[in-house]
mmCIF file of C-alpha atoms in Angstrom:
data_model
loop_
_atom_site.group_PDB
_atom_site.id
_atom_site.type_symbol
_atom_site.label_atom_id
_atom_site.label_comp_id
_atom_site.label_asym_id
_atom_site.label_seq_id
_atom_site.Cartn_x
_atom_site.Cartn_y
_atom_site.Cartn_z
ATOM 1 C CA MET A 93 -12.326 116.442 233.047
ATOM 2 C CA ALA A 94 -14.449 113.386 233.884
ATOM 3 C CA VAL A 95 -15.466 111.501 230.759
ATOM 4 C CA THR A 96 -17.416 108.239 230.756
ATOM 5 C CA SER A 97 -17.140 106.098 227.617
ATOM 6 C CA ILE A 98 -19.134 103.072 226.573
ATOM 7 C CA THR A 99 -18.987 101.040 223.361
ATOM 8 C CA THR A 100 -21.819 99.228 221.611
ATOM 9 C CA THR A 101 -21.068 96.709 218.875
ATOM 10 C CA PHE A 102 -23.483 95.453 216.221
ATOM 11 C CA ASN A 103 -23.783 91.678 215.975
ATOM 12 C CA SER A 104 -26.532 90.736 213.489
ATOM 13 C CA GLY A 105 -30.257 91.262 212.947
ATOM 14 C CA MET A 106 -31.109 94.058 215.391
ATOM 15 C CA ASN A 107 -28.766 92.847 218.145
ATOM 16 C CA PHE A 108 -26.063 95.014 219.680
ATOM 17 C CA THR A 109 -23.833 94.241 222.653
ATOM 18 C CA ALA A 110 -22.997 97.201 224.883
ATOM 19 C CA ASN A 111 -19.871 97.097 227.015
ATOM 20 C CA VAL A 112 -20.436 99.231 230.104
ATOM 21 C CA ASN A 113 -17.742 99.281 232.800
ATOM 22 C CA GLY A 114 -16.559 95.897 231.468
ATOM 23 C CA HIS A 115 -20.032 94.349 231.726
ATOM 24 C CA LYS A 116 -21.913 93.215 228.632
ATOM 25 C CA ILE A 117 -25.539 94.194 228.028
ATOM 26 C CA GLU A 118 -27.494 92.747 225.131
ATOM 27 C CA ILE A 119 -29.771 95.107 223.206
ATOM 28 C CA ASP A 120 -32.340 93.911 220.686
ATOM 29 C CA THR A 121 -35.814 94.658 219.407
ATOM 30 C CA ASP A 122 -38.698 92.249 219.724
ATOM 31 C CA GLU A 123 -39.875 90.213 216.745
ATOM 32 C CA ALA A 124 -42.284 92.979 215.666
ATOM 33 C CA GLY A 125 -39.276 95.293 215.323
ATOM 34 C CA GLY A 126 -37.325 92.811 213.228
ATOM 35 C CA GLY A 127 -35.201 91.452 216.073
ATOM 36 C CA ASN A 128 -35.117 88.303 218.170
ATOM 37 C CA ASN A 129 -35.565 89.701 221.701
ATOM 38 C CA ILE A 130 -32.044 88.609 222.648
ATOM 39 C CA GLY A 131 -31.756 91.671 224.890
ATOM 40 C CA THR A 132 -33.554 94.751 226.198
ATOM 41 C CA ARG A 133 -35.053 97.560 224.167
ATOM 42 C CA PRO A 134 -32.533 100.415 224.342
ATOM 43 C CA LYS A 135 -34.887 103.143 225.524
ATOM 44 C CA ALA A 136 -35.950 101.127 228.584
ATOM 45 C CA LEU A 137 -32.312 101.134 229.754
ATOM 46 C CA MET A 138 -32.915 104.780 230.681
ATOM 47 C CA LEU A 139 -35.418 103.555 233.279
ATOM 48 C CA ALA A 140 -33.015 100.963 234.705
ATOM 49 C CA SER A 141 -30.475 103.771 234.974
ATOM 50 C CA LEU A 142 -32.944 105.893 236.936
ATOM 51 C CA ALA A 143 -33.993 103.064 239.281
ATOM 52 C CA GLY A 144 -30.382 102.006 239.915
ATOM 53 C CA CYS A 145 -29.182 105.552 240.566
ATOM 54 C CA THR A 146 -31.809 106.386 243.158
ATOM 55 C CA GLY A 147 -31.674 102.851 244.588
ATOM 56 C CA LEU A 148 -27.960 103.185 245.345
ATOM 57 C CA ASP A 149 -28.583 106.574 246.970
ATOM 58 C CA VAL A 150 -31.275 105.144 249.219
ATOM 59 C CA VAL A 151 -29.181 102.114 250.249
ATOM 60 C CA ASN A 152 -26.236 104.404 250.986
ATOM 61 C CA MET A 153 -28.306 106.717 253.156
ATOM 62 C CA LEU A 154 -30.175 103.960 255.012
ATOM 63 C CA ASN A 155 -26.835 102.317 255.801
ATOM 64 C CA LYS A 156 -25.467 105.630 257.109
ATOM 65 C CA MET A 157 -28.590 106.129 259.213
ATOM 66 C CA ARG A 158 -28.233 102.516 260.476
ATOM 67 C CA VAL A 159 -31.711 101.609 259.308
ATOM 68 C CA SER A 160 -32.385 97.862 258.950
ATOM 69 C CA PHE A 161 -34.431 97.109 255.862
ATOM 70 C CA SER A 162 -35.303 94.267 253.524
ATOM 71 C CA ASP A 163 -37.254 93.585 250.320
ATOM 72 C CA LEU A 164 -36.232 96.856 248.658
ATOM 73 C CA SER A 165 -37.326 97.144 245.058
ATOM 74 C CA ILE A 166 -37.953 100.046 242.742
ATOM 75 C CA LYS A 167 -40.465 99.939 239.915
ATOM 76 C CA VAL A 168 -40.391 102.691 237.337
ATOM 77 C CA ASP A 169 -43.491 103.393 235.250
ATOM 78 C CA ALA A 170 -42.794 105.709 232.342
ATOM 79 C CA HIS A 171 -45.319 107.234 229.998
ATOM 80 C CA LEU A 172 -44.237 107.576 226.372
ATOM 81 C CA THR A 173 -45.458 110.349 224.090
ATOM 82 C CA ASP A 174 -47.548 109.344 221.077
ATOM 83 C CA THR A 175 -45.597 111.169 218.372
ATOM 84 C CA GLU A 176 -42.208 110.200 216.924
ATOM 85 C CA PRO A 177 -39.603 110.363 218.259
ATOM 86 C CA THR A 178 -41.300 108.943 221.349
ATOM 87 C CA VAL A 179 -39.881 110.236 224.631
ATOM 88 C CA TYR A 180 -40.750 109.694 228.274
ATOM 89 C CA ASP A 181 -42.804 112.650 229.474
ATOM 90 C CA GLU A 182 -43.985 111.419 232.884
ATOM 91 C CA VAL A 183 -42.180 108.960 235.112
ATOM 92 C CA THR A 184 -43.184 107.529 238.489
ATOM 93 C CA VAL A 185 -40.552 105.897 240.712
ATOM 94 C CA ASN A 186 -42.279 103.437 243.071
ATOM 95 C CA TYR A 187 -40.164 102.338 246.048
ATOM 96 C CA SER A 188 -41.206 99.220 247.999
ATOM 97 C CA ILE A 189 -39.412 98.435 251.251
ATOM 98 C CA LYS A 190 -39.852 96.604 254.539
ATOM 99 C CA VAL A 191 -38.717 98.595 257.605
ATOM 100 C CA SER A 192 -39.928 98.988 261.168
ATOM 101 C CA LYS A 193 -42.702 101.553 261.605
ATOM 102 C CA GLU A 194 -40.397 103.981 263.433
ATOM 103 C CA ASP A 195 -37.926 104.015 260.534
ATOM 104 C CA GLU A 196 -40.457 104.997 257.871
ATOM 105 C CA SER A 197 -39.641 108.688 258.278
ATOM 106 C CA LYS A 198 -35.966 107.908 257.625
ATOM 107 C CA VAL A 199 -36.894 106.120 254.402
ATOM 108 C CA GLU A 200 -38.890 109.164 253.343
ATOM 109 C CA LYS A 201 -35.918 111.390 254.113
ATOM 110 C CA ALA A 202 -33.567 109.176 252.078
ATOM 111 C CA VAL A 203 -35.946 109.014 249.116
ATOM 112 C CA ASN A 204 -36.517 112.763 249.135
ATOM 113 C CA LEU A 205 -32.800 113.522 249.368
ATOM 114 C CA SER A 206 -32.095 111.210 246.446
ATOM 115 C CA GLN A 207 -34.877 112.655 244.305
ATOM 116 C CA ASP A 208 -34.226 116.302 245.176
ATOM 117 C CA LYS A 209 -30.466 116.435 245.637
ATOM 118 C CA TYR A 210 -28.250 113.430 244.974
ATOM 119 C CA CYS A 211 -29.466 111.439 241.982
ATOM 120 C CA GLY A 212 -27.989 112.843 238.778
ATOM 121 C CA VAL A 213 -30.187 110.607 236.633
ATOM 122 C CA THR A 214 -33.322 112.054 238.245
ATOM 123 C CA LYS A 215 -31.945 115.503 237.537
ATOM 124 C CA MET A 216 -31.427 114.626 233.864
ATOM 125 C CA PHE A 217 -34.938 113.135 233.642
ATOM 126 C CA GLU A 218 -36.405 116.320 235.105
ATOM 127 C CA SER A 219 -35.148 118.170 232.007
ATOM 128 C CA PHE A 220 -37.673 116.338 229.825
ATOM 129 C CA ALA A 221 -40.224 114.602 232.098
ATOM 130 C CA LYS A 222 -42.344 115.086 235.194
ATOM 131 C CA VAL A 223 -40.836 112.798 237.839
ATOM 132 C CA ASN A 224 -43.128 111.536 240.638
ATOM 133 C CA HIS A 225 -42.462 109.020 243.381
ATOM 134 C CA THR A 226 -44.364 106.784 245.789
ATOM 135 C CA ILE A 227 -43.248 104.683 248.768
ATOM 136 C CA ASN A 228 -44.967 101.405 249.586
ATOM 137 C CA TYR A 229 -44.199 99.900 253.036
ATOM 138 C CA LEU A 230 -44.414 96.110 252.898
ATOM 139 C CA MET B 274 -51.590 105.272 226.894
ATOM 140 C CA ALA B 275 -48.177 103.656 226.343
ATOM 141 C CA VAL B 276 -46.443 102.964 229.634
ATOM 142 C CA THR B 277 -43.121 101.165 229.968
ATOM 143 C CA SER B 278 -42.375 99.578 233.346
ATOM 144 C CA ILE B 279 -39.157 98.129 234.692
ATOM 145 C CA THR B 280 -38.366 96.738 238.136
ATOM 146 C CA THR B 281 -35.069 96.834 239.992
ATOM 147 C CA THR B 282 -34.535 94.637 243.051
ATOM 148 C CA PHE B 283 -31.910 95.124 245.755
ATOM 149 C CA ASN B 284 -29.755 92.085 246.452
ATOM 150 C CA SER B 285 -26.987 92.978 248.931
ATOM 151 C CA GLY B 286 -24.057 95.378 249.295
ATOM 152 C CA MET B 287 -24.649 97.890 246.472
ATOM 153 C CA ASN B 288 -25.964 95.330 243.996
ATOM 154 C CA PHE B 289 -29.345 95.615 242.298
ATOM 155 C CA THR B 290 -30.780 93.466 239.514
ATOM 156 C CA ALA B 291 -32.918 95.287 236.973
ATOM 157 C CA ASN B 292 -35.478 93.363 234.977
ATOM 158 C CA VAL B 293 -35.967 95.091 231.627
ATOM 159 C CA ASN B 294 -38.239 93.422 229.054
ATOM 160 C CA GLY B 295 -37.595 90.105 230.822
ATOM 161 C CA HIS B 296 -33.809 90.506 230.638
ATOM 162 C CA LYS B 297 -31.711 90.882 233.767
ATOM 163 C CA ILE B 298 -29.097 93.624 234.138
ATOM 164 C CA GLU B 299 -26.794 93.735 237.126
ATOM 165 C CA ILE B 300 -26.092 97.150 238.670
ATOM 166 C CA ASP B 301 -23.349 97.735 241.237
ATOM 167 C CA THR B 302 -20.765 100.288 242.280
ATOM 168 C CA ASP B 303 -17.063 99.653 242.166
ATOM 169 C CA GLU B 304 -15.111 98.884 245.317
ATOM 170 C CA ALA B 305 -14.481 102.595 245.983
ATOM 171 C CA GLY B 306 -18.250 103.081 246.111
ATOM 172 C CA GLY B 307 -18.726 100.242 248.581
ATOM 173 C CA GLY B 308 -19.784 97.654 246.005
ATOM 174 C CA ASN B 309 -18.183 94.655 244.311
ATOM 175 C CA ASN B 310 -18.405 95.663 240.626
ATOM 176 C CA ILE B 311 -20.844 92.817 239.944
ATOM 177 C CA GLY B 312 -22.558 95.012 237.352
ATOM 178 C CA THR B 313 -22.532 98.375 235.618
ATOM 179 C CA ARG B 314 -22.746 101.788 237.232
ATOM 180 C CA PRO B 315 -26.357 102.931 236.785
ATOM 181 C CA LYS B 316 -25.662 106.306 235.194
ATOM 182 C CA ALA B 317 -23.618 104.745 232.377
ATOM 183 C CA LEU B 318 -26.717 102.763 231.329
ATOM 184 C CA MET B 319 -28.018 106.066 229.946
ATOM 185 C CA LEU B 320 -25.154 105.970 227.430
ATOM 186 C CA ALA B 321 -25.870 102.363 226.423
ATOM 187 C CA SER B 322 -29.459 103.442 225.891
ATOM 188 C CA LEU B 323 -28.345 106.264 223.598
ATOM 189 C CA ALA B 324 -25.936 104.083 221.589
ATOM 190 C CA GLY B 325 -28.485 101.287 221.219
ATOM 191 C CA CYS B 326 -31.299 103.617 220.163
ATOM 192 C CA THR B 327 -29.368 105.335 217.406
ATOM 193 C CA GLY B 328 -27.650 102.072 216.434
ATOM 194 C CA LEU B 329 -30.986 100.381 215.771
ATOM 195 C CA ASP B 330 -32.110 103.393 213.716
ATOM 196 C CA VAL B 331 -28.982 103.257 211.569
ATOM 197 C CA VAL B 332 -29.224 99.485 210.986
ATOM 198 C CA ASN B 333 -32.899 99.855 210.079
ATOM 199 C CA MET B 334 -32.207 102.619 207.583
ATOM 200 C CA LEU B 335 -29.142 100.983 206.015
ATOM 201 C CA ASN B 336 -31.169 97.788 205.545
ATOM 202 C CA LYS B 337 -33.984 99.758 203.883
ATOM 203 C CA MET B 338 -31.456 101.523 201.627
ATOM 204 C CA ARG B 339 -29.908 98.100 200.824
ATOM 205 C CA VAL B 340 -26.484 99.227 201.964
ATOM 206 C CA SER B 341 -24.020 96.415 202.766
ATOM 207 C CA PHE B 342 -21.981 97.173 205.864
ATOM 208 C CA SER B 343 -19.867 95.488 208.511
ATOM 209 C CA ASP B 344 -17.953 96.309 211.692
ATOM 210 C CA LEU B 345 -20.540 98.766 212.967
ATOM 211 C CA SER B 346 -19.869 100.008 216.466
ATOM 212 C CA ILE B 347 -20.872 103.092 218.390
ATOM 213 C CA LYS B 348 -18.738 104.620 221.118
ATOM 214 C CA VAL B 349 -20.284 107.256 223.344
ATOM 215 C CA ASP B 350 -18.042 109.681 225.220
ATOM 216 C CA ALA B 351 -19.914 111.656 227.855
ATOM 217 C CA HIS B 352 -18.587 114.548 229.910
ATOM 218 C CA LEU B 353 -19.821 114.725 233.496
ATOM 219 C CA THR B 354 -20.258 117.996 235.368
ATOM 220 C CA ASP B 355 -18.060 118.572 238.408
ATOM 221 C CA THR B 356 -20.758 119.471 240.916
ATOM 222 C CA GLU B 357 -23.240 117.109 242.588
ATOM 223 C CA PRO B 358 -25.512 115.762 241.342
ATOM 224 C CA THR B 359 -23.233 115.030 238.395
ATOM 225 C CA VAL B 360 -24.985 115.003 235.040
ATOM 226 C CA TYR B 361 -23.846 114.546 231.462
ATOM 227 C CA ASP B 362 -23.525 117.948 229.837
ATOM 228 C CA GLU B 363 -21.766 117.068 226.564
ATOM 229 C CA VAL B 364 -22.001 113.772 224.721
ATOM 230 C CA THR B 365 -20.301 112.641 221.509
ATOM 231 C CA VAL B 366 -21.664 109.651 219.601
ATOM 232 C CA ASN B 367 -18.859 108.135 217.510
ATOM 233 C CA TYR B 368 -20.017 105.765 214.755
ATOM 234 C CA SER B 369 -17.481 103.379 213.174
ATOM 235 C CA ILE B 370 -18.514 101.388 210.098
ATOM 236 C CA LYS B 371 -17.111 99.659 207.049
ATOM 237 C CA VAL B 372 -18.988 100.399 203.808
ATOM 238 C CA SER B 373 -18.019 100.916 200.189
ATOM 239 C CA LYS B 374 -16.909 104.443 199.342
ATOM 240 C CA GLU B 375 -20.072 105.130 197.325
ATOM 241 C CA ASP B 376 -22.311 104.269 200.273
ATOM 242 C CA GLU B 377 -20.713 106.716 202.703
ATOM 243 C CA SER B 378 -23.274 109.406 201.865
ATOM 244 C CA LYS B 379 -26.063 106.954 202.738
ATOM 245 C CA VAL B 380 -24.475 106.292 206.118
ATOM 246 C CA GLU B 381 -24.333 110.034 206.740
ATOM 247 C CA LYS B 382 -27.997 110.330 205.786
ATOM 248 C CA ALA B 383 -28.968 107.502 208.155
ATOM 249 C CA VAL B 384 -26.930 108.935 211.039
ATOM 250 C CA ASN B 385 -28.343 112.426 210.529
ATOM 251 C CA LEU B 386 -31.930 111.161 210.332
ATOM 252 C CA SER B 387 -31.446 109.196 213.549
ATOM 253 C CA GLN B 388 -29.865 112.102 215.397
ATOM 254 C CA ASP B 389 -32.235 114.781 214.113
ATOM 255 C CA LYS B 390 -35.531 112.941 213.753
ATOM 256 C CA TYR B 391 -35.945 109.328 214.857
ATOM 257 C CA CYS B 392 -33.979 108.612 218.038
ATOM 258 C CA GLY B 393 -36.073 109.462 221.088
ATOM 259 C CA VAL B 394 -33.118 108.918 223.415
ATOM 260 C CA THR B 395 -31.098 111.543 221.532
ATOM 261 C CA LYS B 396 -34.071 113.892 221.840
ATOM 262 C CA MET B 397 -34.187 113.323 225.621
ATOM 263 C CA PHE B 398 -30.405 113.858 225.916
ATOM 264 C CA GLU B 399 -30.714 117.146 224.013
ATOM 265 C CA SER B 400 -32.829 118.464 226.900
ATOM 266 C CA PHE B 401 -29.788 118.450 229.203
ATOM 267 C CA ALA B 402 -26.638 117.977 227.076
ATOM 268 C CA LYS B 403 -24.970 119.083 223.884
ATOM 269 C CA VAL B 404 -25.017 116.035 221.589
ATOM 270 C CA ASN B 405 -22.313 115.765 218.897
ATOM 271 C CA HIS B 406 -21.514 112.957 216.504
ATOM 272 C CA THR B 407 -18.669 111.702 214.329
ATOM 273 C CA ILE B 408 -18.459 108.987 211.667
ATOM 274 C CA ASN B 409 -15.282 106.943 211.189
ATOM 275 C CA TYR B 410 -15.068 104.870 208.002
ATOM 276 C CA LEU B 411 -12.979 101.735 208.584
#
């Protein structure tokens, strides 16, 4: 049975420190929320999770396909509902990458395989949000 | 329209840096996954998001109820499915806190309100996982 555990410890104000795989992540609200912006808002960590998950998939597949690339970045734009509790209901994953023209179809293949098959975080997001994606060739 | 955006940039190997609300979070796989464990696994960030979201709710409510507390931490244990793509299908949020005996009912109220009403991350998790919680009084 595979279980992942993380611990988050309260410091003061609105600041928590999460320990994830031995790495510390600071969580805090902004001043309007009573905090000091020492760290990220917690909900937005969901979006970093999504971008990282699909990003690793794409790097893995491009390496296997021996595609040379540079300047890979992934921007996630997530729309929040208006009513409490606010949840993400539509998310767009925007991939930017520099590859040779003849490798663009391989990038599309890698992105589609990640979004449709490999990325567990995308799959979880699809339970509560519409997930779109775009690819921008630099 | 409220949109949250985050950007994740590929560095090298399996390492990405996410920029979330101006704060940097390193993402990497472990050595078995071809990375160097420079940062967290991306999927586990979902659990930090959940712990931080409900943690902020509980601190907010305990402050409003004028409850003195210390040693608050939140451990999240998440079961992963066996088949790819692996997703979390059962999650337990374990709150630990030190309060006076007479304030324990207020802690329970705060935790229940967060889990049932206020925490948007819990609501998103409930779309794909069973979400349980426990409270441990120190």
